[in-house]
Amino acid sequence: MAAQQVFPLSCVVQQYAWGKMGSSSEVARLLASSDPLASISEDKPYAELWMGTHPRGDAKILDNRISPKTLGQWIAENQDCLGSKVKDTFNGKLPFLFKVLSVETALSIQAHPNKELAEKLHLQAPQHYPDANHKPEMAIALTSFQGLCGFRPVEEIVTFLAKVPEFQFLIGDNAATQLKQSISRDSQTMASALQSCFSHLMNSEKKVVVEQLNLLVKRISQQMTAGNKMEDIYGELLLQLHQQYPGDIGCFAIYFLNLLTLKPGEAILAHDNYLSPDCVECMACSDNTVRAGLTPKFIDVPTLCEMLSYTPSPGKDRLFRPTQSQEDPCLSIYDPPVTDFTVMKMEVPGSVAAYKVLALDSASILLMVQGTVTASTPTAQATIPLRRGGVLFIGANESVSLKPTVPEDLLIFRACCLL
């Protein structure tokens, strides 16, 4: 008898300190909805839900007819479930990690290494860089979602240098002048000047950073008390970041990086920092992060400054737009320029009696964000009940029919690998 290829998963929650607390977290709410026996601790953060096979969060299979019990172990013994191209390209492993994030306090100023750098960092410092894989990633907003993404146009940075003397002080007059002069020069000169400015900031002496940040916080606070919102220098955001991470160099990064507010369904590819609150995220199966601020974790400023892409562009250029399926009006496809993953979003009206999740030549993981259905496949006799927060593994070339048991709209995300 052929191995069961479609089954529900119990996924791992990561309780990082920056996550939303208790049932205020979308991660916790999804968990509680999918598992009535789940106990949510209101005094603990629920930061990330990991759906995949990463060693730090390998999903458990919720089907007692299947052994072994973790998804990673099962795939290792049933590699054909990946699809022939995925199996060959990624050496018999699931190439992506699918997540939900629920953000209370800002994530670190960070970037992710490419494959070559990841291998080098893992060799040099495996305690800080736990694997040798690259980590391209994409975030899709579930709620109105704020993040910092990519260097803003140099003209905007120069304006902040003029308006925020504390920022200018840390950069230094020479680097600031170079940046201003680079506006009329070629892109390479501009990138070099931008790297010099950013490196000056990130390598500032801690004592000096604290002094300048305290001056800025005092100035903004006084102005806001007097009724001036200080929106032109992101006064409210700076006070918020300083409250979360007092004296941290990362507070000044808002003057270098684009501040984006995504509407539900909008996406960004690479990110430098998430500020708030909920998104779906997909990435290559890695946990490698190079950090430089807004974090109590290991900081590696030289590596971060060296590896970043110093290509300034407006925030709107950083948005990644999905394509609408020609065959299925309910389906949007987020297909980034990386081989490791693609994400599909399905918005199905409550009036639809049954919705068919099409077969792909790739294993996939499906997340129910909204709705209650029973899932059935042509190859299995039993149906699988799925409610909000439910997660389903679908083997390659398996189609799944979803029948709503409550007449409400469905919102579903599906991660896969389209080679």
XYZ file of C-alpha atoms in Angstrom:
419
model
C 0.000 0.000 0.000
C 1.307 3.482 -0.915
C 2.379 5.728 1.966
C -0.138 8.305 3.144
C 0.908 11.564 1.409
C -1.450 14.106 3.010
C -1.631 14.561 6.778
C -2.031 17.220 9.492
C 0.953 18.608 11.402
C 1.563 19.862 14.911
C 4.063 22.692 14.551
C 6.656 24.201 16.859
C 6.181 27.580 18.562
C 9.258 29.730 19.228
C 8.907 31.922 22.316
C 11.431 34.638 21.438
C 11.360 37.691 23.711
C 10.134 40.057 20.948
C 6.899 38.100 20.392
C 3.406 39.193 21.407
C 2.330 37.922 24.805
C -0.217 35.177 25.403
C -3.500 35.308 23.508
C -2.717 38.762 22.090
C -0.404 36.876 19.698
C -1.747 35.630 16.377
C 0.621 32.649 16.743
C -1.001 31.744 20.077
C -4.520 32.281 18.692
C -3.826 30.023 15.703
C -2.415 27.379 18.068
C -5.402 27.575 20.437
C -7.894 27.411 17.562
C -6.282 24.389 15.896
C -5.773 22.482 19.167
C -8.509 22.873 21.829
C -6.182 21.160 24.352
C -3.409 23.748 23.847
C -2.716 25.777 26.970
C -1.739 29.400 26.284
C 0.386 31.098 28.984
C -0.590 34.767 29.110
C 2.805 35.730 30.578
C 4.858 34.138 27.764
C 5.663 35.462 24.273
C 4.425 33.542 21.222
C 6.722 34.908 18.510
C 6.895 32.388 15.659
C 5.106 29.282 14.435
C 7.542 27.101 12.441
C 6.047 24.846 9.774
C 8.694 22.594 8.267
C 11.610 20.289 9.027
C 14.288 22.577 10.477
C 16.147 20.748 13.300
C 15.204 23.544 15.716
C 11.513 23.079 14.953
C 10.709 19.838 13.125
C 6.901 19.444 12.889
C 5.197 16.381 14.396
C 2.851 14.301 12.237
C -0.689 14.098 13.645
C -1.617 10.749 12.140
C -1.078 7.666 14.310
C -0.965 5.421 11.231
C 2.311 7.076 10.239
C 5.721 6.348 11.695
C 8.248 7.991 12.230
C 6.576 10.905 13.918
C 8.435 14.021 12.736
C 8.081 15.447 9.251
C 11.857 15.588 8.720
C 12.267 11.910 9.595
C 9.303 10.908 7.440
C 10.543 12.852 4.373
C 13.992 11.250 4.758
C 12.285 7.846 4.370
C 9.783 8.981 1.681
C 11.796 11.342 -0.513
C 9.562 10.900 -3.563
C 6.946 12.966 -1.717
C 9.101 16.025 -2.475
C 8.602 15.772 -6.235
C 11.350 14.590 -8.578
C 12.925 18.004 -9.307
C 12.835 19.152 -5.670
C 14.253 15.833 -4.462
C 17.197 16.018 -6.883
C 17.885 19.753 -6.518
C 17.798 19.834 -2.711
C 19.300 16.410 -1.917
C 16.119 14.812 -0.619
C 15.255 17.634 1.817
C 12.333 20.069 2.093
C 13.956 23.322 0.903
C 11.774 25.864 2.722
C 10.678 26.862 6.209
C 7.186 28.383 6.529
C 6.347 30.646 9.487
C 3.808 32.913 11.146
C 5.295 35.849 13.100
C 3.584 37.940 15.770
C 5.756 40.932 16.675
C 5.450 43.015 19.875
C 8.879 44.681 20.059
C 11.120 45.411 17.076
C 13.268 42.613 15.686
C 16.987 43.173 15.347
C 18.679 45.181 12.596
C 19.683 42.177 10.552
C 20.547 40.595 7.229
C 20.962 37.046 6.002
C 24.091 35.627 4.370
C 24.259 34.228 0.855
C 25.272 30.584 0.393
C 29.009 31.280 0.139
C 29.092 33.531 3.220
C 26.814 31.184 5.194
C 29.247 28.302 4.651
C 32.176 30.489 5.768
C 30.378 31.844 8.872
C 29.150 28.386 9.897
C 32.701 27.061 9.691
C 34.119 29.994 11.692
C 31.415 30.351 14.366
C 28.857 27.501 14.381
C 27.582 28.617 17.797
C 26.298 31.859 16.177
C 25.629 30.605 12.624
C 23.986 27.192 13.108
C 23.896 25.966 9.503
C 25.654 26.468 6.173
C 22.582 27.494 4.164
C 21.589 30.869 2.760
C 18.343 32.448 3.946
C 16.417 34.375 1.293
C 13.001 35.175 2.701
C 9.653 36.806 1.999
C 7.087 38.283 4.383
C 3.376 38.653 3.559
C 1.332 40.884 5.863
C -1.608 39.338 7.722
C -2.482 42.635 9.419
C -1.294 46.182 8.741
C 2.406 45.459 9.146
C 5.391 47.743 9.647
C 8.993 47.025 8.753
C 12.316 48.564 7.738
C 13.484 47.421 4.326
C 16.477 48.469 2.238
C 18.387 51.747 2.175
C 16.242 54.784 1.497
C 17.159 57.221 -1.300
C 20.339 59.121 -0.388
C 18.471 62.458 -0.663
C 16.240 61.349 2.237
C 19.230 60.292 4.373
C 20.911 63.655 3.719
C 17.707 65.429 4.835
C 17.774 63.477 8.116
C 21.454 64.411 8.593
C 20.381 68.072 8.429
C 17.355 67.663 10.704
C 18.864 65.305 13.292
C 22.195 66.747 14.524
C 22.680 63.750 16.848
C 22.577 61.460 13.800
C 25.029 63.725 11.925
C 27.358 63.745 14.968
C 27.654 59.925 14.956
C 28.215 59.745 11.186
C 30.892 62.437 11.312
C 31.309 65.492 9.074
C 33.598 63.850 6.503
C 31.365 60.844 5.816
C 28.250 63.057 5.771
C 29.853 65.475 3.275
C 30.912 62.550 1.054
C 27.326 61.283 1.032
C 25.901 64.691 0.089
C 28.416 65.050 -2.751
C 27.700 61.525 -4.039
C 24.137 62.493 -5.038
C 25.405 63.964 -8.312
C 27.905 61.139 -8.929
C 27.650 57.575 -10.302
C 25.936 54.722 -8.420
C 29.215 53.100 -7.325
C 30.438 56.325 -5.682
C 27.052 56.696 -3.995
C 27.119 53.092 -2.711
C 30.646 53.582 -1.370
C 29.669 56.806 0.445
C 26.563 55.133 1.860
C 28.593 52.167 3.135
C 31.058 54.564 4.757
C 28.226 56.453 6.540
C 26.465 53.306 7.732
C 29.716 51.737 8.931
C 30.627 54.916 10.835
C 27.279 54.798 12.614
C 27.348 51.090 13.426
C 30.941 51.263 14.714
C 30.290 54.268 16.981
C 31.509 54.009 20.552
C 28.727 52.796 22.849
C 29.163 55.676 25.330
C 28.840 58.271 22.538
C 25.774 56.519 21.074
C 24.023 56.577 24.459
C 24.835 60.289 24.925
C 23.555 61.289 21.482
C 20.474 59.091 21.743
C 19.605 60.580 25.132
C 19.941 64.089 23.673
C 17.660 63.167 20.761
C 15.098 61.455 22.991
C 15.027 64.485 25.328
C 14.603 66.893 22.397
C 11.798 64.855 20.799
C 10.026 64.360 24.152
C 10.089 68.114 24.887
C 8.786 68.966 21.426
C 6.014 66.346 21.639
C 4.973 67.614 25.106
C 4.675 71.056 23.509
C 2.322 69.594 20.888
C 4.784 69.114 18.001
C 4.480 65.525 16.713
C 8.001 65.499 15.184
C 6.718 63.317 12.340
C 9.392 64.653 9.978
C 12.052 62.759 11.992
C 9.830 59.815 13.079
C 9.712 61.107 16.657
C 7.118 58.647 17.922
C 8.876 55.633 16.381
C 12.259 56.680 17.764
C 10.825 57.000 21.300
C 9.171 53.590 20.912
C 12.410 51.897 19.805
C 14.389 53.637 22.564
C 11.866 52.445 25.143
C 12.219 48.869 23.842
C 16.030 48.989 23.468
C 17.440 51.911 25.529
C 20.740 53.274 24.239
C 20.809 50.936 21.233
C 22.567 52.006 18.022
C 19.742 50.398 16.033
C 17.399 53.278 16.974
C 19.278 55.481 14.476
C 18.796 52.931 11.649
C 15.337 54.403 10.931
C 17.158 57.312 9.246
C 18.967 54.964 6.846
C 16.263 52.411 6.028
C 12.885 52.652 4.308
C 9.963 52.519 6.723
C 7.187 50.490 5.074
C 3.623 49.883 6.184
C 2.185 46.859 4.377
C -1.523 46.253 3.975
C -2.774 42.651 4.439
C -1.626 40.605 1.435
C 1.262 42.930 0.532
C 4.755 41.413 0.602
C 8.421 42.336 0.860
C 11.392 40.182 -0.048
C 14.558 40.814 1.967
C 13.965 42.760 5.189
C 16.214 44.541 7.658
C 13.808 44.701 10.582
C 10.155 44.027 11.479
C 8.476 46.499 13.819
C 4.881 45.206 14.173
C 2.705 43.010 14.242
C 1.617 39.887 12.174
C 2.867 38.245 8.977
C 3.346 34.952 7.174
C 6.982 34.360 6.259
C 8.705 31.853 4.011
C 12.430 31.286 3.605
C 15.087 28.797 2.689
C 15.434 26.218 5.461
C 17.984 28.091 7.565
C 18.257 29.941 10.873
C 21.254 32.124 9.954
C 20.994 35.801 10.911
C 23.693 38.486 11.074
C 22.636 41.128 13.621
C 23.858 44.635 14.442
C 21.344 46.279 16.776
C 17.944 46.209 18.545
C 18.741 42.818 20.070
C 20.242 41.233 23.186
C 21.655 38.454 20.938
C 25.128 38.099 19.391
C 26.060 41.155 17.301
C 28.427 40.989 14.320
C 28.787 44.561 13.034
C 31.800 44.038 10.703
C 30.130 41.132 8.859
C 26.830 43.009 8.536
C 28.444 46.214 7.226
C 30.519 44.220 4.738
C 27.692 42.035 3.367
C 24.867 44.554 2.851
C 23.764 45.747 -0.566
C 24.235 49.529 -0.571
C 21.717 50.199 -3.329
C 19.327 52.952 -2.231
C 15.780 52.980 -3.610
C 12.328 54.239 -2.549
C 10.270 52.114 -0.156
C 7.547 51.450 -2.735
C 10.145 49.709 -4.944
C 10.690 47.150 -2.174
C 7.143 45.771 -2.364
C 6.859 42.351 -3.996
C 3.629 41.898 -5.896
C 1.896 38.543 -6.433
C 0.496 37.391 -9.771
C -3.144 36.396 -10.098
C -3.733 32.854 -11.342
C -5.392 32.710 -14.767
C -7.102 29.391 -13.952
C -8.218 30.071 -10.365
C -9.738 33.460 -9.408
C -9.174 32.661 -5.695
C -5.413 32.119 -6.095
C -2.551 34.669 -5.816
C 1.028 33.443 -6.352
C 4.071 35.021 -4.684
C 6.934 33.597 -6.743
C 10.206 35.324 -5.770
C 13.433 35.157 -7.815
C 14.848 32.324 -5.666
C 14.519 28.587 -6.246
C 13.823 27.536 -2.644
C 10.180 28.563 -2.215
C 6.949 30.024 -3.576
C 3.902 31.026 -1.523
C 0.297 30.811 -2.685
C -2.586 32.695 -1.079
C -6.128 31.378 -1.510
C -9.084 33.616 -0.668
C -12.215 31.514 -1.145
C -15.696 33.061 -0.757
C -17.993 31.406 1.791
C -20.499 30.702 -0.988
C -18.169 28.086 -2.575
C -19.315 24.522 -1.727
C -15.889 22.901 -2.311
C -12.449 24.217 -3.249
C -9.799 22.145 -4.988
C -6.166 22.655 -3.959
C -4.340 21.710 -7.142
C -1.623 19.055 -7.339
C 1.956 20.349 -7.737
C 5.228 18.640 -8.560
C 6.392 19.700 -5.106
C 5.677 18.888 -1.503
C 3.772 21.746 0.131
C 2.579 22.942 3.519
C -0.865 24.498 3.827
C -1.983 26.836 6.651
C -5.624 27.681 7.425
C -5.699 31.288 8.638
C -9.470 31.580 8.417
C -12.243 29.017 7.963
C -13.293 25.504 8.963
C -13.189 22.682 6.391
C -12.851 18.966 5.891
C -9.996 17.967 3.599
C -10.153 14.874 1.411
C -7.841 13.378 -1.215
C -8.455 10.846 -4.006
C -5.866 8.497 -2.456
C -7.102 8.460 1.180
C -10.339 7.078 2.566
C -10.611 9.227 5.706
C -11.229 12.986 5.645
C -9.141 15.413 7.706
C -10.875 18.150 9.706
C -9.061 21.492 9.437
C -9.928 24.631 11.326
C -8.255 28.033 11.775
C -4.594 27.402 12.644
C -4.633 23.916 11.114
C -1.549 22.882 9.116
C -1.531 20.224 6.398
C 1.393 18.546 4.635
C 0.617 17.711 0.995
C 2.955 15.372 -0.890
C 3.912 16.067 -4.516
C 1.253 15.370 -7.152
C -1.533 15.108 -4.544
C -4.693 17.187 -4.937
C -6.866 18.068 -1.945
C -10.537 19.002 -1.860
C -11.643 21.380 0.912
C -15.312 21.435 1.908
C -16.313 24.272 4.271
C -18.265 23.054 7.310
C -19.152 26.630 8.306
C -20.331 29.131 5.654
C -17.497 31.676 5.967
C -14.727 32.948 3.706
C -11.506 30.936 3.689
C -8.018 32.450 3.883
C -5.295 29.873 3.205
C -1.545 30.116 2.584
C 0.484 27.344 0.956
C 4.283 27.124 0.752
C 5.874 25.025 -1.995
C 8.854 24.887 -4.366
C 8.133 25.551 -8.053
C 11.246 24.626 -10.038
